[in-house]
Short mmCIF file of C-alpha atoms in Angstrom, two decimals:
data_model
loop_
_atom_site.label_atom_id
_atom_site.label_comp_id
_atom_site.label_asym_id
_atom_site.label_seq_id
_atom_site.Cartn_x
_atom_site.Cartn_y
_atom_site.Cartn_z
CA MET A 1 13.50 -18.79 -9.29
CA PRO A 2 10.13 -17.38 -10.37
CA GLU A 3 10.61 -15.08 -13.36
CA LEU A 4 8.46 -12.26 -14.73
CA PRO A 5 5.54 -14.47 -15.93
CA GLU A 6 5.35 -16.32 -12.61
CA VAL A 7 5.61 -13.22 -10.41
CA GLU A 8 3.08 -11.37 -12.56
CA THR A 9 0.71 -14.34 -12.31
CA VAL A 10 1.10 -14.32 -8.51
CA ARG A 11 0.43 -10.57 -8.52
CA ARG A 12 -2.76 -10.95 -10.55
CA THR A 13 -3.97 -13.76 -8.32
CA LEU A 14 -3.23 -11.88 -5.09
CA GLU A 15 -4.90 -8.78 -6.48
CA LYS A 16 -8.15 -10.75 -6.72
CA LEU A 17 -7.73 -12.43 -3.34
CA ILE A 18 -6.43 -9.81 -0.90
CA VAL A 19 -7.09 -6.24 -2.15
CA GLY A 20 -9.58 -4.55 0.17
CA ARG A 21 -8.85 -6.85 3.09
CA THR A 22 -7.72 -5.49 6.45
CA ILE A 23 -4.80 -6.97 8.39
CA SER A 24 -5.72 -7.53 12.03
CA ASP A 25 -2.42 -9.08 13.11
CA VAL A 26 0.85 -10.51 11.79
CA THR A 27 2.76 -13.58 12.94
CA VAL A 28 6.44 -13.83 12.03
CA ARG A 29 7.70 -17.39 12.48
CA LEU A 30 11.04 -16.90 10.69
CA PRO A 31 12.45 -13.46 11.55
CA ARG A 32 15.23 -13.42 8.96
CA ILE A 33 12.68 -13.17 6.13
CA VAL A 34 11.95 -9.61 7.32
CA ARG A 35 14.88 -7.33 6.51
CA GLN A 36 13.32 -4.10 7.78
CA PRO A 37 12.03 -2.72 10.07
CA SER A 38 12.30 -4.67 13.35
CA ILE A 39 9.91 -7.60 13.75
CA ASP A 40 7.83 -5.70 16.32
CA LEU A 41 7.48 -2.66 14.06
CA PHE A 42 6.80 -4.86 11.04
CA ALA A 43 3.74 -6.32 12.74
CA LYS A 44 2.67 -3.10 14.48
CA ASN A 45 2.85 -0.99 11.31
CA LEU A 46 0.67 -3.45 9.38
CA MET A 47 -2.02 -4.00 12.03
CA GLY A 48 -5.27 -2.32 11.06
CA LYS A 49 -4.04 -1.50 7.55
CA THR A 50 -6.05 -2.35 4.43
CA ILE A 51 -4.33 -3.72 1.34
CA SER A 52 -5.15 -1.23 -1.40
CA ARG A 53 -3.32 -2.73 -4.38
CA VAL A 54 -0.70 -5.25 -5.45
CA ASP A 55 1.94 -4.11 -7.95
CA ARG A 56 5.12 -5.61 -9.35
CA ARG A 57 8.56 -4.36 -10.39
CA GLY A 58 10.63 -7.00 -12.12
CA LYS A 59 10.55 -10.05 -9.86
CA PHE A 60 9.50 -8.02 -6.78
CA LEU A 61 5.91 -7.87 -5.48
CA LYS A 62 4.67 -4.63 -3.95
CA LEU A 63 1.74 -4.85 -1.51
CA PHE A 64 0.43 -1.39 -0.66
CA CYS A 65 -1.01 -0.84 2.82
CA GLU A 66 -0.91 2.96 3.03
CA PRO A 67 1.16 4.61 4.32
CA TRP A 68 3.35 1.51 3.87
CA VAL A 69 4.39 -0.73 1.02
CA LEU A 70 5.59 -4.29 1.55
CA ILE A 71 8.31 -5.30 -0.92
CA SER A 72 8.43 -9.08 -1.28
CA HIS A 73 10.99 -11.08 -3.26
CA LEU A 74 10.08 -14.76 -3.65
CA ARG A 75 13.65 -15.80 -4.50
CA MET A 76 13.88 -19.53 -5.29
CA GLU A 77 10.68 -21.04 -3.91
CA GLY A 78 8.66 -18.44 -2.03
CA LYS A 79 4.90 -18.60 -2.46
CA TYR A 80 1.69 -17.13 -1.02
CA ARG A 81 -1.60 -18.81 -0.14
CA VAL A 82 -4.86 -17.50 1.30
CA VAL A 83 -6.33 -19.97 3.81
CA LYS A 84 -8.84 -20.11 6.65
CA GLN A 85 -7.43 -19.10 10.01
CA GLY A 86 -6.81 -22.16 12.14
CA GLU A 87 -5.81 -24.36 9.21
CA PRO A 88 -2.91 -26.63 10.31
CA LEU A 89 0.45 -24.92 9.92
CA ASP A 90 3.05 -26.24 7.52
CA ARG A 91 6.60 -25.94 8.88
CA HIS A 92 7.44 -23.85 5.82
CA ALA A 93 4.77 -21.23 6.58
CA HIS A 94 6.99 -18.41 7.82
CA ILE A 95 4.86 -15.22 7.78
CA LEU A 96 1.12 -15.08 8.50
CA PHE A 97 -0.97 -12.01 7.74
CA HIS A 98 -4.24 -12.42 9.65
CA PHE A 99 -7.28 -10.71 8.13
CA ASP A 100 -10.25 -9.46 10.12
CA ASP A 101 -12.63 -11.69 8.12
CA GLY A 102 -11.37 -15.05 9.40
CA GLU A 103 -8.84 -15.80 6.65
CA GLU A 104 -5.12 -15.17 6.39
CA LEU A 105 -2.38 -14.78 3.84
CA ARG A 106 0.51 -17.16 4.45
CA TYR A 107 4.01 -16.90 3.01
CA TYR A 108 5.73 -20.25 2.47
CA ASP A 109 9.38 -20.71 1.59
CA VAL A 110 11.08 -24.12 1.61
CA ARG A 111 14.51 -22.69 0.81
CA GLN A 112 14.04 -19.68 3.15
CA PHE A 113 15.72 -17.28 0.71
CA GLY A 114 12.79 -14.88 0.29
CA THR A 115 12.85 -11.36 1.71
CA MET A 116 10.38 -8.73 2.89
CA ASP A 117 10.93 -5.01 3.42
CA LEU A 118 8.23 -2.73 4.86
CA ILE A 119 8.97 0.86 3.92
CA PRO A 120 7.02 4.11 3.49
CA ALA A 121 5.00 4.14 0.25
CA GLY A 122 6.70 6.30 -2.35
CA GLN A 123 10.18 5.18 -1.38
CA GLU A 124 10.06 1.71 -2.92
CA ASN A 125 12.11 2.61 -5.99
CA GLN A 126 14.92 3.81 -3.71
CA LEU A 127 15.28 0.35 -2.17
CA ALA A 128 18.22 -1.71 -3.44
CA PRO A 129 18.16 -3.42 -5.87
CA LEU A 130 14.93 -1.86 -7.18
CA ASP A 131 16.82 1.39 -7.66
CA LYS A 132 19.01 -0.23 -10.31
CA LEU A 133 16.49 -2.33 -12.23
CA GLY A 134 16.38 -1.90 -15.99
CA ILE A 135 13.53 -1.67 -18.47
CA GLU A 136 10.73 -4.27 -18.55
CA PRO A 137 9.95 -6.09 -21.81
CA PHE A 138 6.34 -4.81 -21.73
CA ASP A 139 7.26 -1.18 -21.03
CA PRO A 140 6.45 1.27 -23.85
CA GLY A 141 10.13 2.18 -24.05
CA PHE A 142 11.15 -1.39 -24.87
CA THR A 143 11.13 -0.90 -28.63
CA LEU A 144 13.06 -2.67 -31.35
CA ASP A 145 15.09 0.48 -31.98
CA TRP A 146 16.05 0.75 -28.30
CA PHE A 147 16.85 -2.95 -28.05
CA ALA A 148 18.94 -3.03 -31.23
CA LYS A 149 20.91 0.06 -30.24
CA GLN A 150 21.67 -1.22 -26.74
CA MET A 151 22.62 -4.72 -27.89
CA SER A 152 24.89 -3.42 -30.65
CA GLN A 153 26.95 -1.56 -28.06
CA LYS A 154 27.57 -4.58 -25.80
CA ARG A 155 30.43 -7.04 -26.15
CA THR A 156 28.90 -9.25 -23.46
CA ARG A 157 27.64 -12.73 -24.35
CA CYS A 158 23.93 -12.71 -25.15
CA LYS A 159 22.85 -14.89 -22.24
CA SER A 160 24.86 -12.94 -19.67
CA LEU A 161 23.42 -9.67 -20.92
CA LEU A 162 19.80 -10.84 -21.02
CA LEU A 163 20.10 -12.19 -17.47
CA ASN A 164 21.38 -8.82 -16.23
CA GLN A 165 18.47 -7.25 -14.34
CA GLU A 166 20.03 -3.80 -14.71
CA PHE A 167 19.65 -4.17 -18.48
CA ILE A 168 16.28 -5.91 -18.91
CA VAL A 169 14.34 -6.81 -15.81
CA GLY A 170 12.27 -9.97 -15.32
CA LEU A 171 14.07 -12.38 -17.64
CA GLY A 172 15.57 -15.42 -15.95
CA ASN A 173 17.17 -18.69 -16.95
CA ILE A 174 14.08 -20.38 -18.38
CA TYR A 175 12.88 -17.61 -20.65
CA VAL A 176 16.33 -16.50 -21.81
CA ASP A 177 17.01 -20.05 -23.01
CA GLU A 178 13.63 -20.24 -24.68
CA ALA A 179 13.87 -16.82 -26.36
CA LEU A 180 17.39 -17.49 -27.67
CA PHE A 181 16.31 -20.83 -29.10
CA SER A 182 13.22 -19.33 -30.70
CA ALA A 183 15.42 -16.68 -32.34
CA GLY A 184 18.03 -19.24 -33.40
CA ILE A 185 20.83 -17.52 -31.48
CA HIS A 186 23.58 -19.26 -29.51
CA PRO A 187 23.76 -17.98 -25.89
CA GLU A 188 27.53 -17.44 -26.16
CA ARG A 189 27.30 -15.12 -29.13
CA GLN A 190 28.55 -11.62 -28.41
CA ALA A 191 25.61 -9.20 -28.37
CA ALA A 192 27.36 -6.76 -30.70
CA SER A 193 27.85 -9.53 -33.28
CA LEU A 194 24.12 -9.96 -33.92
CA THR A 195 22.81 -8.82 -37.26
CA LEU A 196 19.77 -6.55 -37.51
CA ASP A 197 17.69 -9.53 -38.60
CA GLU A 198 18.86 -11.54 -35.58
CA LEU A 199 18.16 -8.63 -33.26
CA LYS A 200 14.65 -8.34 -34.65
CA ARG A 201 14.06 -12.08 -34.18
CA LEU A 202 15.39 -11.98 -30.63
CA TYR A 203 13.33 -8.91 -29.72
CA GLN A 204 10.17 -10.55 -31.02
CA SER A 205 11.05 -13.86 -29.34
CA ILE A 206 11.46 -12.20 -25.93
CA ILE A 207 8.04 -10.58 -26.14
CA GLN A 208 6.32 -13.64 -27.59
CA THR A 209 7.89 -16.06 -25.09
CA LEU A 210 6.92 -13.95 -22.10
CA SER A 211 3.42 -13.28 -23.47
CA SER A 212 2.79 -16.99 -24.02
CA ALA A 213 4.12 -17.84 -20.56
CA LEU A 214 1.86 -15.22 -18.99
CA GLU A 215 -1.15 -16.58 -20.84
CA ALA A 216 -0.32 -20.06 -19.54
CA GLY A 217 0.11 -18.83 -15.95
CA GLY A 218 3.87 -19.34 -15.89
CA SER A 219 6.00 -22.48 -15.78
CA SER A 220 5.76 -24.98 -12.93
CA VAL A 221 9.10 -26.69 -13.50
CA ARG A 222 9.74 -27.12 -9.76
CA SER A 223 7.38 -25.99 -7.00
CA TYR A 224 5.86 -22.81 -8.43
CA VAL A 225 2.14 -22.20 -7.87
CA ASN A 226 0.17 -18.96 -7.97
CA GLY A 227 -1.55 -17.34 -4.99
CA ALA A 228 -4.49 -19.74 -5.33
CA GLY A 229 -2.24 -22.81 -5.25
CA GLU A 230 -2.64 -23.45 -8.99
CA MET A 231 0.23 -24.61 -11.22
CA GLY A 232 1.31 -22.86 -14.37
CA HIS A 233 1.14 -24.70 -17.70
CA PHE A 234 3.83 -23.19 -19.91
CA GLN A 235 6.28 -25.98 -19.04
CA VAL A 236 4.52 -28.22 -21.58
CA ASN A 237 5.54 -25.71 -24.28
CA LEU A 238 9.23 -25.50 -23.37
CA GLN A 239 11.39 -26.09 -26.42
CA VAL A 240 14.84 -26.51 -24.85
CA TYR A 241 14.87 -25.72 -21.12
CA GLY A 242 15.06 -28.89 -19.01
CA ARG A 243 15.12 -31.11 -22.12
CA LYS A 244 18.75 -32.29 -22.09
CA GLY A 245 19.17 -35.38 -24.27
CA GLU A 246 15.72 -35.07 -25.82
CA PRO A 247 15.28 -34.41 -29.56
CA CYS A 248 14.89 -30.81 -30.69
CA LYS A 249 11.26 -30.20 -31.66
CA ARG A 250 12.48 -28.21 -34.68
CA CYS A 251 15.30 -30.31 -36.19
CA GLY A 252 15.53 -33.54 -34.17
CA HIS A 253 19.10 -32.98 -32.91
CA SER A 254 19.70 -33.84 -29.24
CA ILE A 255 19.31 -30.92 -26.83
CA GLU A 256 22.54 -30.17 -24.96
CA ARG A 257 23.18 -28.59 -21.58
CA LYS A 258 26.23 -26.48 -20.73
CA VAL A 259 27.10 -23.78 -18.23
CA VAL A 260 26.92 -20.22 -19.56
CA ALA A 261 27.09 -17.14 -17.33
CA GLY A 262 27.22 -19.50 -14.36
CA ARG A 263 23.81 -20.98 -15.22
CA GLY A 264 22.74 -24.32 -16.62
CA THR A 265 21.92 -23.54 -20.25
CA HIS A 266 19.97 -25.61 -22.76
CA ILE A 267 20.59 -25.30 -26.49
CA CYS A 268 20.14 -27.05 -29.79
CA PRO A 269 23.64 -26.87 -31.33
CA LYS A 270 22.18 -27.31 -34.82
CA CYS A 271 19.51 -24.58 -34.58
CA GLN A 272 21.73 -22.22 -32.55
CA GLN A 273 25.09 -21.83 -34.28
CA ILE A 274 27.96 -20.33 -32.27
CA LEU A 275 29.47 -18.62 -35.31
CA ALA A 276 27.98 -15.35 -36.48
CA PRO A 277 26.54 -15.46 -40.03
CA SER A 278 28.67 -13.91 -42.73
CA VAL A 279 27.52 -10.47 -43.81
CA LYS A 280 27.14 -10.22 -47.59
#
C-alpha cells in the first residue's frame, strides 16, 4: 500500500499536472470504486468543474472541484496517469476524468481496492475514517515531547502502535520497519518500555526516514509510480524491508522476517534487541 511519501509524491505530481484543468465529462468503468454519491451524480456533479487544488490527509488524496471535493484512497495499487484522450484503454483503467483540452486523468487499479467519495467541500474531515486520523509526522504538533509522552503511556507493541493511523497517520509497513531499525528498536518492544534516549532516536528516525523517502519520490517495491508514471527510488536505500536472508548493512547479521501486528516484519535481531536495556 502506498504510504505517506508515495501519496505525497502523487499529490505533488498531480498538482503540477491537473490543477486549473476543467472536467468536461467522467467515465466510470468500475462502479464499485465510487462509494458516494450515485454514479450518475458523481459524473454530473464533476462536469464543468475546474480542479482548484490537490491536498492530502494521511494516505488520502483530496481533489478540490468547488463546491465538491473528491476523496481518493489508492489502497494497495491504485494510481493516476494523465494521457491524451483516445489513447488505448488498459483493462485496469477504471475511472476516466475527461478534460476540455484533449487530455484526461485516468485512475488505474489492478487490485480494485481503491475508493472515491465525492462530497461537499468543507465536509471532508467528517468522512470516515478521515474523522479519526491522528497527527502527521510533519505537523507542527508532532514534537519530541508529544511523542515521548504518548509513547510512554502505551503498553502496545511499538510496531502495532506506529501502524495505528489514529495515533500517527501516514506510516505503513515499509517505513515503520525502516524507522525501527534505524533507531535500533525491536518491533515487539512495548512502547512504554522505551527509554528517553530510545524515544528520541525513534522520533528522529521517523522524521528522517520519511524525509529521505519523500526526497527520493517514494519506494517502488511493487507497482507504485507517481502521477507522471515515474518510479520512486527510495527502495535502493532500504535497510531491512524486503531483505530477508540478506546481510544487515550495519552489522552483517542475516535479516529476518516474522509476523508482527499481522504484518510481515523485517528486523536485524542483532541490531534490534527484544529486551529493554537496563536502566542504571
